[in-house]
Short mmCIF file of C-alpha atoms in Angstrom, two decimals:
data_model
loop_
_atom_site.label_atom_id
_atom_site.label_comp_id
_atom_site.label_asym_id
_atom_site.label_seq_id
_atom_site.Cartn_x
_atom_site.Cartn_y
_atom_site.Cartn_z
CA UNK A 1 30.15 -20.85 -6.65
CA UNK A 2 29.50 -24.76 -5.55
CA UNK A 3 26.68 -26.48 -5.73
CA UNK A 4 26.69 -28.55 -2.36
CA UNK A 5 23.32 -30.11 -2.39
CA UNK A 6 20.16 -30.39 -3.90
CA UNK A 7 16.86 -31.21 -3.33
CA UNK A 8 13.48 -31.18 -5.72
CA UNK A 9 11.56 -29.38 -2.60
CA UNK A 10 7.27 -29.81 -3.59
CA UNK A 11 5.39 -26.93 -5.55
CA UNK A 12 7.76 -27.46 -8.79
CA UNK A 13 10.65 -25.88 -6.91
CA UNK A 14 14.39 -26.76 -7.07
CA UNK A 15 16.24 -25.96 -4.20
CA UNK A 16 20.11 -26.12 -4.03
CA UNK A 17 22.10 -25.45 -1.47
CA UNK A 18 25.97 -23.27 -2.58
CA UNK A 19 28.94 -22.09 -1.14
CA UNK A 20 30.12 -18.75 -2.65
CA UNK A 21 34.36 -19.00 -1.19
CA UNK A 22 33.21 -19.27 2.62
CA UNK A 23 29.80 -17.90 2.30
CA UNK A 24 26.96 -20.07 1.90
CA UNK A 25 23.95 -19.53 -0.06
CA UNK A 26 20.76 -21.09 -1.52
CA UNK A 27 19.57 -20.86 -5.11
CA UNK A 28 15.74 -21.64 -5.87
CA UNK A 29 14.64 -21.93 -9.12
CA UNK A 30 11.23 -23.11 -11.12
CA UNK A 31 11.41 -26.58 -12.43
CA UNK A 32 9.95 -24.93 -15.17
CA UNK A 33 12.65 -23.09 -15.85
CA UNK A 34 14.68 -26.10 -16.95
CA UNK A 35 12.40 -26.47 -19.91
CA UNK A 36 11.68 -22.75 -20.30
CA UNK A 37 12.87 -21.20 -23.72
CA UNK A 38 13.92 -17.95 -22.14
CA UNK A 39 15.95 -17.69 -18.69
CA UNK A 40 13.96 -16.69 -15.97
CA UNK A 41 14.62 -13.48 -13.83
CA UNK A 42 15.77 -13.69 -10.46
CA UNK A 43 15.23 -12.01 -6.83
CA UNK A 44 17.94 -11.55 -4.17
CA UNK A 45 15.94 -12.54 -0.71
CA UNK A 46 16.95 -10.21 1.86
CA UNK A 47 16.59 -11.39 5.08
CA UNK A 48 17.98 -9.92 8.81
CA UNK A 49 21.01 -12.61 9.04
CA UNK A 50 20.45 -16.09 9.96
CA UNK A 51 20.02 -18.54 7.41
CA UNK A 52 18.96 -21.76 9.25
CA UNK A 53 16.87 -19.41 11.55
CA UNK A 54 15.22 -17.92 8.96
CA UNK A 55 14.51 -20.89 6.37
CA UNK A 56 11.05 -21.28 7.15
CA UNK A 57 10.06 -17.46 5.97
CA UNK A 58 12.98 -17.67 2.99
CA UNK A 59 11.39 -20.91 1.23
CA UNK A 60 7.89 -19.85 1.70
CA UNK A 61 8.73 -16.84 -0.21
CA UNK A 62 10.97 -18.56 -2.90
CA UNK A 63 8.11 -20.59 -3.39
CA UNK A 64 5.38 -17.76 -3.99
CA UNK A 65 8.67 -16.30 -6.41
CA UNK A 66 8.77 -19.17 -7.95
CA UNK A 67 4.59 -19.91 -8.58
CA UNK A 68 4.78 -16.18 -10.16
CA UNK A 69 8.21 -17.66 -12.45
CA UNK A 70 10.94 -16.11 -10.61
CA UNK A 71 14.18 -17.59 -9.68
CA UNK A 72 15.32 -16.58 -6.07
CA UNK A 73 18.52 -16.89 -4.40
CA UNK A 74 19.89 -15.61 -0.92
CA UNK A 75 23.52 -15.72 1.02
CA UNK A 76 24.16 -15.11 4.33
CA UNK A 77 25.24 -11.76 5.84
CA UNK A 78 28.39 -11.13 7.70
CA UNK A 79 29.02 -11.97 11.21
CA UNK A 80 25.90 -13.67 11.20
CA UNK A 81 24.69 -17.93 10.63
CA UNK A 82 27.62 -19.75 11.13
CA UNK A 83 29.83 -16.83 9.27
CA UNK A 84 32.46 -15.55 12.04
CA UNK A 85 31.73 -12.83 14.43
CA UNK A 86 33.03 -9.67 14.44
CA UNK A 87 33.36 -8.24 18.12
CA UNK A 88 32.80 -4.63 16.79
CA UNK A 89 29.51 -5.89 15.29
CA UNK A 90 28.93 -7.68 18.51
CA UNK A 91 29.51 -4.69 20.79
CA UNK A 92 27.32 -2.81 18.97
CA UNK A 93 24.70 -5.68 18.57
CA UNK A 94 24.81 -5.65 22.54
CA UNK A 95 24.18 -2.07 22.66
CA UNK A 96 21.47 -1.88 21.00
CA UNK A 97 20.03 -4.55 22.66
CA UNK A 98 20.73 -2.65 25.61
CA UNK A 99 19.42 0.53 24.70
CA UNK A 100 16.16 -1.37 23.57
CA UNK A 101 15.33 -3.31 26.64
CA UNK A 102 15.64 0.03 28.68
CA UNK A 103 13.01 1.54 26.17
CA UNK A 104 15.75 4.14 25.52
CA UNK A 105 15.95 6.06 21.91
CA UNK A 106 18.31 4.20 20.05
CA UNK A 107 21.57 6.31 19.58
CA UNK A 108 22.86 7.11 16.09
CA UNK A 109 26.13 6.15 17.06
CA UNK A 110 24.96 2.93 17.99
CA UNK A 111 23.03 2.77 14.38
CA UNK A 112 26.52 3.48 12.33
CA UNK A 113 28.62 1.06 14.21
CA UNK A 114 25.93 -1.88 13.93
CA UNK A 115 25.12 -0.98 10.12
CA UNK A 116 27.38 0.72 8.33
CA UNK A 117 30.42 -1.85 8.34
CA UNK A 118 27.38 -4.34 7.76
CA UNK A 119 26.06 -2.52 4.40
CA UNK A 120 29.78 -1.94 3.11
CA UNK A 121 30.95 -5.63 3.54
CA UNK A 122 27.69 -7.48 2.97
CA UNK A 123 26.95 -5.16 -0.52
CA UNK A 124 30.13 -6.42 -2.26
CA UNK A 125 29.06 -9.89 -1.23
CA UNK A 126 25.63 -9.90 -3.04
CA UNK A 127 27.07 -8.32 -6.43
CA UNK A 128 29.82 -11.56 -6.93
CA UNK A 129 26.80 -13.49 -5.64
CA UNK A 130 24.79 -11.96 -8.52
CA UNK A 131 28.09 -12.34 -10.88
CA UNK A 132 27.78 -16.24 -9.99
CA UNK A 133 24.11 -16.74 -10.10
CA UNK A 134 23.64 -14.99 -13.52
CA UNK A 135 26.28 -16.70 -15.33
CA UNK A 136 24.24 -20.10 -14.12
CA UNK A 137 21.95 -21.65 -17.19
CA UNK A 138 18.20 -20.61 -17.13
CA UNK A 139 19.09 -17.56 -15.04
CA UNK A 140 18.99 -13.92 -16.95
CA UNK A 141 17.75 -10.65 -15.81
CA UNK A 142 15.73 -8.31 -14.87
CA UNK A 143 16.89 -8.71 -11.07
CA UNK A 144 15.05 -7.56 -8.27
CA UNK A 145 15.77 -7.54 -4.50
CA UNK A 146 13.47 -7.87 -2.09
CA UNK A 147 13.06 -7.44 2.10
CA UNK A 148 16.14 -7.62 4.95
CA UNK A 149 17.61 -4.95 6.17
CA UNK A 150 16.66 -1.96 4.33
CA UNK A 151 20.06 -0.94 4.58
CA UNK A 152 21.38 -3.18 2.44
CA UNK A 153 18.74 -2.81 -0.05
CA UNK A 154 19.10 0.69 -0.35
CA UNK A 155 23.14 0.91 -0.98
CA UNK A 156 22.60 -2.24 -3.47
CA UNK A 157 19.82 -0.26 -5.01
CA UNK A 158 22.37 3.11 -5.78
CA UNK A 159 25.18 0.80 -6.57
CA UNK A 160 23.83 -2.23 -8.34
CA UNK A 161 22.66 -1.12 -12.14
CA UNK A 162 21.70 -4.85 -12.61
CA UNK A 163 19.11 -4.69 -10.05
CA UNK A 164 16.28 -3.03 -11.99
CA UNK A 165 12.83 -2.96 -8.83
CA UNK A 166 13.35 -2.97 -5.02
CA UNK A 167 11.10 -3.88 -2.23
CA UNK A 168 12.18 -3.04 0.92
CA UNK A 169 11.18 -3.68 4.41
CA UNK A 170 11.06 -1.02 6.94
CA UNK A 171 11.59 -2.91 9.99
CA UNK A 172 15.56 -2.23 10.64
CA UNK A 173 17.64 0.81 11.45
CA UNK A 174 18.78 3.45 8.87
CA UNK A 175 21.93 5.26 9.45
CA UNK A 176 21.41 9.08 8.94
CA UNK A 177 23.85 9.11 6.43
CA UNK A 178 22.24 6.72 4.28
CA UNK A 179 19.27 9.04 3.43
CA UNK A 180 21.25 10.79 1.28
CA UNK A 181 21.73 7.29 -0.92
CA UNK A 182 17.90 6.37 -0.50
CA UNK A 183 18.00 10.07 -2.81
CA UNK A 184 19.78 9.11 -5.32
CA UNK A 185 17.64 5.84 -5.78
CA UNK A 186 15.71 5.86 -9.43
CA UNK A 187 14.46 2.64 -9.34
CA UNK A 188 10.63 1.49 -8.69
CA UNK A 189 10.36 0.67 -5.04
CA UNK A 190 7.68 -1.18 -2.82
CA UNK A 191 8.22 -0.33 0.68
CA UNK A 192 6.40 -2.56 3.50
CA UNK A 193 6.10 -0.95 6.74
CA UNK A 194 3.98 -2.80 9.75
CA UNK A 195 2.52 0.42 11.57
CA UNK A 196 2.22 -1.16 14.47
CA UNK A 197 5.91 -2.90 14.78
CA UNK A 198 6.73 -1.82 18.11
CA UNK A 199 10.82 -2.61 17.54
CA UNK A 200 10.70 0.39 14.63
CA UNK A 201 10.48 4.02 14.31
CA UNK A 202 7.82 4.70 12.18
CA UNK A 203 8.58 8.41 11.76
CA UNK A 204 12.21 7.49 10.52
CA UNK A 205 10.78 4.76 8.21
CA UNK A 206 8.40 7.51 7.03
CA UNK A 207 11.08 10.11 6.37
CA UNK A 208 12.86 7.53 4.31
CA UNK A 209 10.16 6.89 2.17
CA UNK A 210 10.11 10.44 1.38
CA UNK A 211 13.87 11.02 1.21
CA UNK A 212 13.90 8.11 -1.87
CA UNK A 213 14.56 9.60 -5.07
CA UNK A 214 12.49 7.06 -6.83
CA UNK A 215 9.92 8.00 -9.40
CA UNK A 216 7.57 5.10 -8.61
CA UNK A 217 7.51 4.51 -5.05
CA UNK A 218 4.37 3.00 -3.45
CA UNK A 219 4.32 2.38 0.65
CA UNK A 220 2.16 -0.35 2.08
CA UNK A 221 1.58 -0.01 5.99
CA UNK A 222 -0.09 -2.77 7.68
CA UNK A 223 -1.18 -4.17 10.83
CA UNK A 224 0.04 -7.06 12.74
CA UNK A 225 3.47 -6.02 13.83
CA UNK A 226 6.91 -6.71 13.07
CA UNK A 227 6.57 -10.08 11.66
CA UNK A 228 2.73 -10.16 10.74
CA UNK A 229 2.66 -9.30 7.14
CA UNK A 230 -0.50 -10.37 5.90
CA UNK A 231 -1.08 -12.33 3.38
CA UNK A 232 -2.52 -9.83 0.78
CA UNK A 233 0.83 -7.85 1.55
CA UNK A 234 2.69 -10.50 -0.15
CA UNK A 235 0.72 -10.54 -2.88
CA UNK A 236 1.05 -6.94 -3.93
CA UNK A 237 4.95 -7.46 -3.91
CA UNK A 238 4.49 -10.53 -5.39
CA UNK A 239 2.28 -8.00 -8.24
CA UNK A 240 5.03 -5.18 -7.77
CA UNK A 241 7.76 -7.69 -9.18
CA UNK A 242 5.69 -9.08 -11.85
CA UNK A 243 5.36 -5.32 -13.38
CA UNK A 244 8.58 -4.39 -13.26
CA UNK A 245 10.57 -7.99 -13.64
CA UNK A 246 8.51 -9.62 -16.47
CA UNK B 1 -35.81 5.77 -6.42
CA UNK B 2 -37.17 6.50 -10.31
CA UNK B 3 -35.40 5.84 -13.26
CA UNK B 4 -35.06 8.59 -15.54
CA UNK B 5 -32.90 7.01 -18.38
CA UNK B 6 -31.04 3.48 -19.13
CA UNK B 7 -28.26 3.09 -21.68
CA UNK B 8 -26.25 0.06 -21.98
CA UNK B 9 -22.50 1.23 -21.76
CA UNK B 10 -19.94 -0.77 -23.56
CA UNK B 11 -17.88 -3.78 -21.63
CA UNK B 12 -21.19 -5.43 -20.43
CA UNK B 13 -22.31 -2.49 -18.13
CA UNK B 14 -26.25 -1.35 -17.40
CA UNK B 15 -26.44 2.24 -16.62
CA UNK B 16 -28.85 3.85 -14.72
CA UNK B 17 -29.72 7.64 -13.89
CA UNK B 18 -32.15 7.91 -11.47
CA UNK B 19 -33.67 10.43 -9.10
CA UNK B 20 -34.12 10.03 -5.01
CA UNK B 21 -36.46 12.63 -4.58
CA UNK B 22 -34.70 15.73 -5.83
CA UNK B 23 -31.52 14.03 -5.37
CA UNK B 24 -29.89 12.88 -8.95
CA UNK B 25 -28.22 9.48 -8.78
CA UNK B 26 -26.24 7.35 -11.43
CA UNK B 27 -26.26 2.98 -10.69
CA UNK B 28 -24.20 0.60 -12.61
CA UNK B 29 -24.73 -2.92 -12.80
CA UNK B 30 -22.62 -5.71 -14.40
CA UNK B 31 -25.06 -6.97 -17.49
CA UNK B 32 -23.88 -10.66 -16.22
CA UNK B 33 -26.03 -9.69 -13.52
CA UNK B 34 -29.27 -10.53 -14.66
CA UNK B 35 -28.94 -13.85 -15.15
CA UNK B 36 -26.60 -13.83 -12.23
CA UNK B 37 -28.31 -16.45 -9.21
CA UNK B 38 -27.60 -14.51 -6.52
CA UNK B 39 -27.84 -11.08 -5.79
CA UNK B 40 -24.57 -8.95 -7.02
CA UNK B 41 -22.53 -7.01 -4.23
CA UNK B 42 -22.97 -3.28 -4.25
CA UNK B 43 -20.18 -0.29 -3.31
CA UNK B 44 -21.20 3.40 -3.52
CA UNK B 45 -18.65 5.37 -5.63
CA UNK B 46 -17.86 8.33 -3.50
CA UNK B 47 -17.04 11.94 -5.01
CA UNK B 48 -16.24 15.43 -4.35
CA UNK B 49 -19.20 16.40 -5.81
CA UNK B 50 -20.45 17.82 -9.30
CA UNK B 51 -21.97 14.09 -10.99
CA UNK B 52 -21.20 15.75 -14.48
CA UNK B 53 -17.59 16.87 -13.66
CA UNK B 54 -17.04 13.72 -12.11
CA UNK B 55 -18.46 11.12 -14.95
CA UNK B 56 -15.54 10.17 -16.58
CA UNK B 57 -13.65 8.99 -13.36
CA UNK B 58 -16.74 7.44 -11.93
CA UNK B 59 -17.43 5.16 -14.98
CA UNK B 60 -14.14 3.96 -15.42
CA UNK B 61 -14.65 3.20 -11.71
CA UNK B 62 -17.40 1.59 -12.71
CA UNK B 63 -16.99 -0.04 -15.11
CA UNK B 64 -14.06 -1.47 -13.12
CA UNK B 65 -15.97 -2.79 -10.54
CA UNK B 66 -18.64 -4.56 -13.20
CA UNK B 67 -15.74 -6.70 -14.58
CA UNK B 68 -15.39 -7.63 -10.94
CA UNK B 69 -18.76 -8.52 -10.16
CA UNK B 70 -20.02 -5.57 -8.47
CA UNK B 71 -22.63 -3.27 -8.79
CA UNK B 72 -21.85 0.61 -8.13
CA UNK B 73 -23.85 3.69 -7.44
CA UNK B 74 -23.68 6.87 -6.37
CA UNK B 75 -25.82 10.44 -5.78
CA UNK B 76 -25.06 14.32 -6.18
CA UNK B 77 -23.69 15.73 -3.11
CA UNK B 78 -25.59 18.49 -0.99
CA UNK B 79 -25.00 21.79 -2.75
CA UNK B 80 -22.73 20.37 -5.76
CA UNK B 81 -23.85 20.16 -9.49
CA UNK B 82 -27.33 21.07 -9.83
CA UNK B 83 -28.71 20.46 -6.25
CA UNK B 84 -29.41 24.04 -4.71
CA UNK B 85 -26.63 25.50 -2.78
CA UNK B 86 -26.07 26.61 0.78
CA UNK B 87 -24.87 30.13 1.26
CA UNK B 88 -22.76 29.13 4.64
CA UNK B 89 -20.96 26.21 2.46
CA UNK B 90 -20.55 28.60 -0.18
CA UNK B 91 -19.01 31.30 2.46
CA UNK B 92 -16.96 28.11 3.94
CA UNK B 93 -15.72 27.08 0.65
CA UNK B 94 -14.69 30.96 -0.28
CA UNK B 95 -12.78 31.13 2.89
CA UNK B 96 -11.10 27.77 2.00
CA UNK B 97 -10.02 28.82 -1.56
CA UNK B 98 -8.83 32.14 0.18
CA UNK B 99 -6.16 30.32 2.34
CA UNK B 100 -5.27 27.82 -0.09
CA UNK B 101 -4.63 30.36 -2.84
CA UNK B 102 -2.84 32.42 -0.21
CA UNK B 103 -0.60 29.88 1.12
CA UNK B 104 -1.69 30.09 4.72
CA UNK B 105 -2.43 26.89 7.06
CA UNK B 106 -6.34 26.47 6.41
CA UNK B 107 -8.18 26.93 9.71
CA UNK B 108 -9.76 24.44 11.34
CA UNK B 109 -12.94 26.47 12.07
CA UNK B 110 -12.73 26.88 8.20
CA UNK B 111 -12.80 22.73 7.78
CA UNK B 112 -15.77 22.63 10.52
CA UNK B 113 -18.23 25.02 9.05
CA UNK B 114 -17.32 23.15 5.16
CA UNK B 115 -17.37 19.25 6.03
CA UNK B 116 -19.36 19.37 9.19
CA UNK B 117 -22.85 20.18 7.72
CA UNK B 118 -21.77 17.96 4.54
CA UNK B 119 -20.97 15.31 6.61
CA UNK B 120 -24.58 16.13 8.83
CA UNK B 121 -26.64 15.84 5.24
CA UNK B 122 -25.10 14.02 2.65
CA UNK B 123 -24.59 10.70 5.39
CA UNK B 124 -28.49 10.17 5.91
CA UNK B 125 -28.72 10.93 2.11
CA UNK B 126 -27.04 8.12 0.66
CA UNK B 127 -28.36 5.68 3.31
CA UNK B 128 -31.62 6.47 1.56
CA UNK B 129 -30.08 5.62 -1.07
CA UNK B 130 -28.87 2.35 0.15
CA UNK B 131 -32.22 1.43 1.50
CA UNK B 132 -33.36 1.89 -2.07
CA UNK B 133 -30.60 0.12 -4.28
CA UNK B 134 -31.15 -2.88 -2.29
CA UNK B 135 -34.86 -3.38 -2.55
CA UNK B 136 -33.40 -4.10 -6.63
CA UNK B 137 -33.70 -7.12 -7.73
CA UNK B 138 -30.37 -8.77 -8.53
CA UNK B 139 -28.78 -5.83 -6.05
CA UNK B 140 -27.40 -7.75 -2.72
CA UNK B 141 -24.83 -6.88 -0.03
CA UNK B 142 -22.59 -6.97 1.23
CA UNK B 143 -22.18 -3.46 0.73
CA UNK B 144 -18.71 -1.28 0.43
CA UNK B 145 -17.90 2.68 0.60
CA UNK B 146 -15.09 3.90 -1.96
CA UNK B 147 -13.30 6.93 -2.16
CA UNK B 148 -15.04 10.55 -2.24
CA UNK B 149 -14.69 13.15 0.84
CA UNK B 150 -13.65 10.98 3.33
CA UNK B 151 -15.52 12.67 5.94
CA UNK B 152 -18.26 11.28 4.88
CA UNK B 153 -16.76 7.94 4.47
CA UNK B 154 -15.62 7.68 8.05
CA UNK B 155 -19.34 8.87 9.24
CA UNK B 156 -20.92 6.25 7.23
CA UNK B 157 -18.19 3.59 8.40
CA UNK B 158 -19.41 3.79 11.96
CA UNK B 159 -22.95 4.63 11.85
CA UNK B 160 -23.99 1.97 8.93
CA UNK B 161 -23.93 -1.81 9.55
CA UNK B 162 -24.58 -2.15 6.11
CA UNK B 163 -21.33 -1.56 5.08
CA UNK B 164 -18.48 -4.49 5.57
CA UNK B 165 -15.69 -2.59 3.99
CA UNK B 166 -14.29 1.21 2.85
CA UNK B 167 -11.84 2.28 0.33
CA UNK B 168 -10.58 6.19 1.62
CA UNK B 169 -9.01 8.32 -0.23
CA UNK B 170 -7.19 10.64 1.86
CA UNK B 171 -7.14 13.79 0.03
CA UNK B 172 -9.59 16.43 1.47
CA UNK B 173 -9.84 18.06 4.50
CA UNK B 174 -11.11 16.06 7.83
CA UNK B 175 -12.26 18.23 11.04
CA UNK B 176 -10.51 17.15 13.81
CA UNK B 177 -13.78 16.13 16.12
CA UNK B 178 -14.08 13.91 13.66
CA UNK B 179 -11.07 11.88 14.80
CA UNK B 180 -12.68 10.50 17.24
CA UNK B 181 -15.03 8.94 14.98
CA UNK B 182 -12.53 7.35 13.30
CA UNK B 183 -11.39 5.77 16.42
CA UNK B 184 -14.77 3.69 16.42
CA UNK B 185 -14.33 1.87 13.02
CA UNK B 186 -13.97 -1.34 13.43
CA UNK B 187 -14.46 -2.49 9.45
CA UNK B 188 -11.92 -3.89 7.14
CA UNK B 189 -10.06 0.13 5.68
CA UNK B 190 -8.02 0.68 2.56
CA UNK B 191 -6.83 4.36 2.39
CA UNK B 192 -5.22 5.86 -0.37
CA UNK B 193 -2.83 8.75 -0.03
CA UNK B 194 -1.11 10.24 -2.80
CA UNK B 195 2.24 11.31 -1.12
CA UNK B 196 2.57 14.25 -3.15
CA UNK B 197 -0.29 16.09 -2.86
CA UNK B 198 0.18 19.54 -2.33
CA UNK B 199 -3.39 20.27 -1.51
CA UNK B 200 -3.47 17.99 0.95
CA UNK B 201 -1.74 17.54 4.19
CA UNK B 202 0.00 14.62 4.68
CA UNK B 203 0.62 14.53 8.25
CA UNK B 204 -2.92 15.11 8.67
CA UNK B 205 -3.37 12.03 6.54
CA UNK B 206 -0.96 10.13 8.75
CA UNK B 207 -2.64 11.04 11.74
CA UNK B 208 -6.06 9.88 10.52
CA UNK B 209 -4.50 6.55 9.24
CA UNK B 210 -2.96 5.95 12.87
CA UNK B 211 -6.24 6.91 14.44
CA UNK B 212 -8.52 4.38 12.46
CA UNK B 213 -9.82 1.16 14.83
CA UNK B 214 -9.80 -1.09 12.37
CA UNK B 215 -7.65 -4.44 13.04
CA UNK B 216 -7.15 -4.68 9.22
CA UNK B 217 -6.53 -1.27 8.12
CA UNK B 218 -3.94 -1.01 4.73
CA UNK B 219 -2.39 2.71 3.57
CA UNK B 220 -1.18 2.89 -0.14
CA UNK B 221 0.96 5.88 -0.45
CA UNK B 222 2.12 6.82 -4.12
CA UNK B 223 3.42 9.38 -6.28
CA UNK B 224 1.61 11.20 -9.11
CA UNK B 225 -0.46 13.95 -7.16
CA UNK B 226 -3.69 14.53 -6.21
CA UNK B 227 -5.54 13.19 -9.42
CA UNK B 228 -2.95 10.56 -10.77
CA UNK B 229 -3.16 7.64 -8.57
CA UNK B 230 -1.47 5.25 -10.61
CA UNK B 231 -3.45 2.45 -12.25
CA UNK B 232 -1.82 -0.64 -10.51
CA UNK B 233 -3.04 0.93 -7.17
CA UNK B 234 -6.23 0.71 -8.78
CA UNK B 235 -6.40 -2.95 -9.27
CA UNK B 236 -5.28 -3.08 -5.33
CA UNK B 237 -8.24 -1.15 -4.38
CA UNK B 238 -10.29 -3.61 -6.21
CA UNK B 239 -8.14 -6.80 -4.72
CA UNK B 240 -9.31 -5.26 -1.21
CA UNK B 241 -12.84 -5.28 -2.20
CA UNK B 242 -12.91 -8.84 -4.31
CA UNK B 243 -11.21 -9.90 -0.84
CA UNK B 244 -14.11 -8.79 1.25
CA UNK B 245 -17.01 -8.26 -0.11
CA UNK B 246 -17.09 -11.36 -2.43
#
């Protein structure tokens, strides 16, 4: 991991900028936390792909992480940013787009090829992320991860015994298969859903949330579609982390 | 409304019994009230009826909602604890334990002849009892509606303008005319399903959520069955109601 910038960004939060080999990645953390006695936990932001795109949304929420004591830290995911392209990813990208803008149901074939090589090389890549970022000074555990494709959350959430609360966002596609990993999940999860997101299945993002094996598992639905969380949304995962993280 | 006895609970609450002509009622006000400038908000503690069964649970309510700045109240139901009983809601209630106990899919002529005369009398009942509470000094709007059959939450949602705000808990039975109802709420909803509740039916639930007109409408889903909604969903019941009615 390298450190190639840094900036003191307002509301007490440092924001640095890393490479991780060729994957880059940004690390937010408290400017408390330089003084504090104990090190501070940390959440992976999840996020659809797309750092630069999606910086806006990512700092907002590192901030609110950081107000509530929370280191965060996020890389970006395969094929996606200025990461290179993979055309099987990019086939199946365009198929889906496809099968969208026809108002077709999405085929499950189209669901493995897009996710599943996604999940299985982007899950690796957030564990030596979290090998890097935990070794750093004023960084310790519990971790928790929070939003992007729910995919992704739910493989790091079987595989990943550091990460200790999930909250997920059901706004992506789940390959079948993966509902029998959302089982074996024991972890507290917080699952967002917008009931209105018109780009979702609602039934499938219903069936996962009973398929997860979870012993605390609390589902939020909301109004305001795909990307209108409301504000009170974010503050009960804001809560949800400070119960199980602090 | 008289008075029939006054006790001052512990953690700063004034409690109340009082009768509405034959109808027994229980109010709670925060003791910072008195001296309070303005008039506290009020919400009415909903209930399956049975005031005596229910007591615990509706103090700790309650008191809850006192630490928040609220006021609470709420009456006896038609035909529960000691208010006389009706021989068709008995016969209705019979046939209801019958299929429950017998693991058959409760009819929905069953569900009409139980909730729909509830609904009919207990709805004009506690806006009586509205009228009442706030001709109290210190007792102001705006008003909310939390929890209880939620039949008679959804009829009070759309005929009383009184009310800015419901908490629902989804977890009795709801006639289907009533659906249509639901369709014509257009204040601020916070249901509460407990996702394992094996007396209730979940899809149901679902249905109802999807049907409410509310632009903000929240669902909570949890574990812990009927009775244990856990306590941090709770304290987001009482975030929605700090949010609006304060």
């Amino acid at each position: 991991m390298r450190f190639t910038s840094e900036q003191h960004a307002d509301n007490g939060v440092l924001e640095r900028a890393f490479t991780l080999g060729e994957i880059p990645g940004i690390l937010w953390t408290p400017t408390s936390a330089a003084s504090a006695a104990a090190p501070v936990p940390l959440i992976l932001l999840g996020h659809p792909g797309g750092l630069h795109r999606m910086y806006p949304r990512l700092v907002a929420r590192a901030r609110r992480c950081a107000a509530d004591g929370f280191a965060t830290a996020t890389i970006e995911l395969p094929g996606s940013g200025d990461r290179p392209r993979s055309d099987a990813a990019e086939q199946a990208r365009a198929d889906l787009h496809r099968a969208l803008a026809a108002g077709e149901p999405v085929d499950e074939e189209i669901v493995d090829r897009l996710v599943l090589p996604l999940v299985d090389k982007a899950v690796p890549e957030w564990r030596t992320a979290l090998d890097a970022l935990l070794s750093l000074p004023g960084i310790g555990g519990p971790v928790g991860y929070s939003g992007g494709v729910i995919a992704i959350g739910i493989r790091l959430a079987v595989v990943e015994p550091r990460i200790s609360a999930a909250g997920l966002f059901a706004g992506s596609f789940v390959p079948r298969t993966m509902f029998e990993e959302a089982r074996r999940i024991t972890i507290p999860l917080h699952v967002l859903l917008q009931w209105d997101d018109e780009g979702n299945d609602r039934q499938a993002a219903l069936d996962l949330f009973d398929a997860f094996g979870s012993q605390e598992k609390t589902l939020h639905a909301n109004m305001g579609g795909h990307t209108g969380v409301p504000p009170f949304a974010g503050d009960a995962v804001a809560g949800f982390f400070t119960r199980h993280l602090r």
